[in-house]
């Protein structure tokens, strides 16, 4: 048998802090479906590289009522949004006509009130005369010096009402003159977002770039939120997290401090690192207070 080479390891200084730890990837996640149903598609295998946003697996068989309902609501929301956008020109034209009509009514009411308050007020009224035994209507022009208070108040109330309707019509036109009504659009878009989220609950989507570490589902199985479906990890970088660093030792550690790393499984690999973070929360284990570094 060939003898293994002897590796000389530089002994740690007397004041060194020595801790056990484990190696973890830069980021990892156990992903689960947020809805329940039949697995219809598994797109990845162990070792596959994935990008953020990639669909890794899907639920939703023909007998899954919840999936059919989510799909139906998404189609309905899409149609509502499409209809709102396509009807913009019609809504703008109607709002413009309503605005012009309201403006005319307000201006007429204002002119009437101004005439009543400017001095002599002239108006036409219908009077009836009897000719050969029949009542015949005729128009008579009447001029008054002062309009009575009740008539003047009625005219002012009518003017104020027409002004309020005109301002309301102006606001309605402003909401659609440059596109769909903002309030209606916000409601439809919110409905659309909720429908998309409901459909997305039937898929497992990669939250970051990484590598598939394990797959826990197969086509035809029933799956739901209670079980993980796919595990992925970002292995572009690795970290060591301590598991037994006590409160007496952690006070000797500082962010930025250099560290020597000796992996148990790779006795000839001496690596170096830098302290990146020190947890501010502790855990109690076997009577010791531990902090993760």
Coordinates of C-alpha atoms in Angstrom, one line a residue:
X1 CA 0.0 0.0 0.0
X2 CA 1.1 3.5 -0.7
X3 CA 1.7 5.6 2.3
X4 CA -0.3 8.8 2.6
X5 CA 1.8 12.0 2.6
X6 CA 2.3 13.7 5.9
X7 CA 0.7 17.1 6.1
X8 CA 2.2 19.5 8.6
X9 CA -0.4 21.8 10.1
X10 CA 0.8 25.0 11.7
X11 CA -0.3 24.9 15.4
X12 CA -2.7 27.6 16.5
X13 CA -1.4 30.4 18.7
X14 CA -2.1 30.0 22.4
X15 CA -4.6 32.8 22.4
X16 CA -6.5 31.6 19.3
X17 CA -10.2 31.0 19.3
X18 CA -11.0 27.5 17.9
X19 CA -14.6 26.6 16.9
X20 CA -16.4 23.9 15.0
X21 CA -18.5 24.9 12.1
X22 CA -20.2 23.7 8.9
X23 CA -20.0 24.8 5.3
X24 CA -23.0 26.3 3.7
X25 CA -23.6 27.8 0.2
X26 CA -24.1 31.5 -0.3
X27 CA -27.8 31.0 -0.5
X28 CA -30.1 28.0 -0.4
X29 CA -33.8 27.3 -0.3
X30 CA -36.3 24.5 0.1
X31 CA -39.1 25.5 -2.2
X32 CA -42.7 24.3 -1.9
X33 CA -46.0 24.8 -3.8
X34 CA -48.2 27.4 -2.2
X35 CA -51.3 25.5 -3.4
X36 CA -52.4 21.9 -3.5
X37 CA -53.0 19.7 -6.5
X38 CA -51.6 17.1 -8.9
X39 CA -48.0 17.5 -10.1
X40 CA -48.2 17.9 -13.9
X41 CA -44.7 18.9 -14.7
X42 CA -41.2 18.6 -13.2
X43 CA -38.7 20.6 -15.4
X44 CA -35.5 20.0 -13.5
X45 CA -33.2 17.3 -12.2
X46 CA -30.5 17.2 -9.6
X47 CA -27.5 19.2 -10.7
X48 CA -29.4 21.4 -13.2
X49 CA -28.4 25.1 -13.3
X50 CA -31.4 27.5 -13.0
X51 CA -32.0 31.2 -13.2
X52 CA -34.2 33.4 -11.0
X53 CA -37.7 33.2 -12.3
X54 CA -37.4 29.8 -13.9
X55 CA -40.4 27.5 -13.3
X56 CA -39.1 24.3 -11.8
X57 CA -42.3 22.3 -11.3
X58 CA -46.1 22.8 -11.8
X59 CA -49.4 21.6 -10.3
X60 CA -52.8 21.6 -12.0
X61 CA -54.4 18.5 -13.4
X62 CA -57.8 18.5 -15.2
X63 CA -59.6 17.4 -12.0
X64 CA -58.1 20.1 -9.8
X65 CA -61.0 22.5 -9.2
X66 CA -58.8 25.1 -7.4
X67 CA -56.4 25.3 -10.3
X68 CA -59.3 25.6 -12.8
X69 CA -60.8 28.4 -10.7
X70 CA -57.5 30.3 -10.5
X71 CA -57.1 30.0 -14.3
X72 CA -60.6 31.2 -14.9
X73 CA -60.2 34.2 -12.7
X74 CA -56.9 35.1 -14.5
X75 CA -58.6 35.0 -17.9
X76 CA -61.5 37.1 -16.5
X77 CA -59.1 39.7 -15.1
X78 CA -57.2 39.8 -18.4
X79 CA -60.4 40.4 -20.3
X80 CA -61.4 43.1 -17.9
X81 CA -58.1 44.9 -18.3
X82 CA -58.3 44.5 -22.1
X83 CA -61.8 45.9 -22.2
X84 CA -60.9 48.9 -20.1
X85 CA -58.0 49.8 -22.3
X86 CA -60.0 49.3 -25.5
X87 CA -62.9 51.4 -24.3
X88 CA -60.7 54.4 -23.4
X89 CA -61.5 56.4 -26.6
X90 CA -65.3 55.8 -26.1
X91 CA -65.1 56.8 -22.4
X92 CA -63.1 59.9 -23.3
X93 CA -65.6 61.0 -25.9
X94 CA -68.6 60.5 -23.6
X95 CA -66.8 62.4 -20.8
X96 CA -66.1 65.3 -23.2
X97 CA -69.7 65.5 -24.3
X98 CA -70.9 65.4 -20.7
X99 CA -68.4 68.1 -19.8
X100 CA -69.6 70.4 -22.6
X101 CA -73.3 69.9 -21.7
X102 CA -72.6 70.5 -18.0
X103 CA -70.6 73.7 -18.9
X104 CA -73.5 75.0 -21.1
X105 CA -76.1 74.4 -18.3
X106 CA -73.8 76.1 -15.7
X107 CA -73.2 79.1 -17.9
X108 CA -76.9 79.5 -18.6
X109 CA -77.7 79.3 -14.9
X110 CA -75.0 81.8 -14.1
X111 CA -76.1 84.3 -16.8
X112 CA -79.7 84.1 -15.4
X113 CA -78.5 84.8 -11.8
X114 CA -76.2 87.6 -13.0
X115 CA -79.1 89.2 -14.9
X116 CA -81.3 89.0 -11.8
X117 CA -78.6 90.8 -9.7
X118 CA -77.5 93.5 -12.2
X119 CA -80.6 95.7 -11.9
X120 CA -83.5 95.6 -14.2
X121 CA -84.4 92.1 -15.1
X122 CA -86.3 91.2 -18.2
X123 CA -87.9 87.9 -18.9
X124 CA -90.6 86.4 -21.1
X125 CA -93.7 84.8 -19.7
X126 CA -96.7 83.1 -21.3
X127 CA -100.1 84.8 -20.8
X128 CA -103.4 83.7 -22.0
X129 CA -106.0 85.8 -23.8
X130 CA -109.5 84.8 -24.8
X131 CA -110.3 85.2 -28.5
X132 CA -113.7 84.1 -29.7
X133 CA -114.2 82.0 -26.6
X134 CA -110.9 80.3 -26.8
X135 CA -107.8 80.8 -24.6
X136 CA -104.8 81.6 -26.7
X137 CA -101.3 81.7 -25.3
X138 CA -99.0 84.6 -26.1
X139 CA -95.5 85.6 -25.0
X140 CA -95.2 88.8 -23.0
X141 CA -91.9 90.5 -22.0
X142 CA -91.8 91.6 -18.4
X143 CA -89.3 93.9 -16.8
X144 CA -88.8 94.2 -13.0
X145 CA -86.6 96.5 -11.0
X146 CA -85.9 94.1 -8.2
X147 CA -86.3 90.3 -8.2
X148 CA -87.9 89.0 -5.0
X149 CA -85.6 87.2 -2.6
X150 CA -87.2 83.8 -3.0
X151 CA -86.8 83.8 -6.8
X152 CA -83.2 85.1 -6.5
X153 CA -82.4 82.4 -3.9
X154 CA -83.8 79.7 -6.2
X155 CA -81.7 81.0 -9.1
X156 CA -78.6 81.0 -7.0
X157 CA -79.2 77.4 -5.8
X158 CA -79.7 76.3 -9.3
X159 CA -76.5 78.0 -10.4
X160 CA -74.5 76.4 -7.5
X161 CA -75.9 73.0 -8.4
X162 CA -75.0 73.4 -12.1
X163 CA -71.5 74.6 -11.1
X164 CA -71.0 71.5 -8.9
X165 CA -72.2 69.2 -11.7
X166 CA -69.8 71.0 -14.1
X167 CA -66.8 70.6 -11.8
X168 CA -67.7 66.9 -11.3
X169 CA -67.8 66.5 -15.1
X170 CA -64.5 68.2 -15.4
X171 CA -62.9 65.8 -12.9
X172 CA -64.4 62.8 -14.7
X173 CA -63.0 64.0 -18.0
X174 CA -59.6 64.7 -16.5
X175 CA -59.4 61.1 -15.3
X176 CA -59.8 59.7 -18.8
X177 CA -58.4 62.3 -21.1
X178 CA -54.9 60.8 -21.1
X179 CA -55.9 57.1 -20.8
X180 CA -58.1 54.8 -18.7
X181 CA -59.7 56.1 -15.5
X182 CA -56.8 55.8 -13.0
X183 CA -59.1 54.5 -10.2
X184 CA -60.7 51.8 -12.4
X185 CA -57.3 50.9 -13.8
X186 CA -55.8 50.5 -10.3
X187 CA -58.7 48.2 -9.3
X188 CA -58.4 46.1 -12.5
X189 CA -54.6 45.9 -12.2
X190 CA -54.9 44.9 -8.5
X191 CA -57.3 42.1 -9.6
X192 CA -54.9 41.1 -12.3
X193 CA -52.0 40.9 -9.8
X194 CA -54.0 38.8 -7.4
X195 CA -55.1 36.4 -10.2
X196 CA -51.5 36.0 -11.3
X197 CA -50.4 35.3 -7.8
X198 CA -53.1 32.7 -7.4
X199 CA -51.9 30.9 -10.6
X200 CA -48.3 31.3 -9.5
X201 CA -49.1 29.4 -6.3
X202 CA -49.4 26.3 -8.5
X203 CA -45.8 26.5 -9.6
X204 CA -42.4 26.3 -7.9
X205 CA -40.3 29.2 -9.2
X206 CA -36.6 29.8 -8.6
X207 CA -36.1 32.9 -6.4
X208 CA -32.4 33.2 -7.4
X209 CA -29.7 31.8 -9.7
X210 CA -28.4 28.5 -8.5
X211 CA -28.1 24.7 -8.8
X212 CA -30.8 22.1 -8.1
X213 CA -29.7 20.1 -5.1
X214 CA -32.7 17.7 -4.7
X215 CA -36.1 17.0 -6.2
X216 CA -38.9 15.7 -4.0
X217 CA -41.9 15.4 -6.4
X218 CA -42.8 13.4 -9.5
X219 CA -45.5 13.8 -12.1
X220 CA -48.8 12.4 -11.0
X221 CA -48.2 12.9 -7.3
X222 CA -50.3 15.0 -5.0
X223 CA -48.4 17.9 -3.5
X224 CA -49.0 20.9 -1.3
X225 CA -47.5 23.6 1.0
X226 CA -46.7 21.1 3.7
X227 CA -43.8 19.4 1.8
X228 CA -40.8 20.8 -0.1
X229 CA -40.7 20.1 -3.8
X230 CA -37.3 21.3 -5.0
X231 CA -34.1 22.4 -3.1
X232 CA -31.8 24.8 -4.8
X233 CA -28.6 26.5 -3.7
X234 CA -26.3 29.3 -4.9
X235 CA -22.9 27.6 -4.9
X236 CA -21.0 30.5 -6.4
X237 CA -19.6 31.1 -2.9
X238 CA -19.4 29.2 0.4
X239 CA -19.4 30.2 4.0
X240 CA -18.5 28.6 7.3
X241 CA -21.0 29.0 10.1
X242 CA -19.8 28.2 13.6
X243 CA -21.9 25.8 15.8
X244 CA -20.2 25.9 19.2
X245 CA -18.8 29.4 19.8
X246 CA -19.7 30.4 23.3
X247 CA -20.4 33.8 24.8
X248 CA -16.9 33.7 26.5
X249 CA -15.2 33.3 23.1
X250 CA -17.4 35.5 20.8
X251 CA -16.2 38.6 22.5
X252 CA -12.7 38.0 21.1
X253 CA -14.1 38.0 17.5
X254 CA -14.5 41.1 15.3
X255 CA -15.9 41.6 11.8
X256 CA -13.0 41.7 9.3
X257 CA -10.8 39.5 11.4
X258 CA -8.8 36.8 9.4
X259 CA -9.6 33.2 10.0
X260 CA -7.9 29.9 9.2
X261 CA -10.2 27.1 8.1
X262 CA -9.3 23.4 8.3
X263 CA -12.0 21.1 6.7
X264 CA -12.2 17.7 8.4
X265 CA -12.8 15.9 5.1
X266 CA -9.9 17.7 3.4
X267 CA -7.0 17.5 5.9
X268 CA -4.5 18.8 3.4
X269 CA -6.6 21.9 2.5
X270 CA -5.8 24.9 4.6
X271 CA -8.0 27.8 3.6
X272 CA -8.4 31.3 4.9
X273 CA -11.4 33.5 5.4
X274 CA -12.6 36.7 6.9
X275 CA -15.3 37.2 9.6
X276 CA -18.3 38.7 7.8
X277 CA -21.0 38.8 10.4
X278 CA -21.6 38.0 14.1
X279 CA -25.1 37.1 15.2
X280 CA -26.7 39.4 17.7
X281 CA -29.0 36.6 18.8
X282 CA -27.9 33.6 20.9
X283 CA -29.1 30.0 21.3
X284 CA -28.9 27.9 24.4
X285 CA -27.4 24.4 24.0
X286 CA -26.3 22.0 26.7
X287 CA -26.1 24.8 29.2
X288 CA -23.9 27.0 27.0
X289 CA -24.9 30.3 25.3
X290 CA -23.8 30.1 21.7
X291 CA -23.5 32.8 19.0
X292 CA -23.2 32.0 15.3
X293 CA -20.3 33.6 13.4

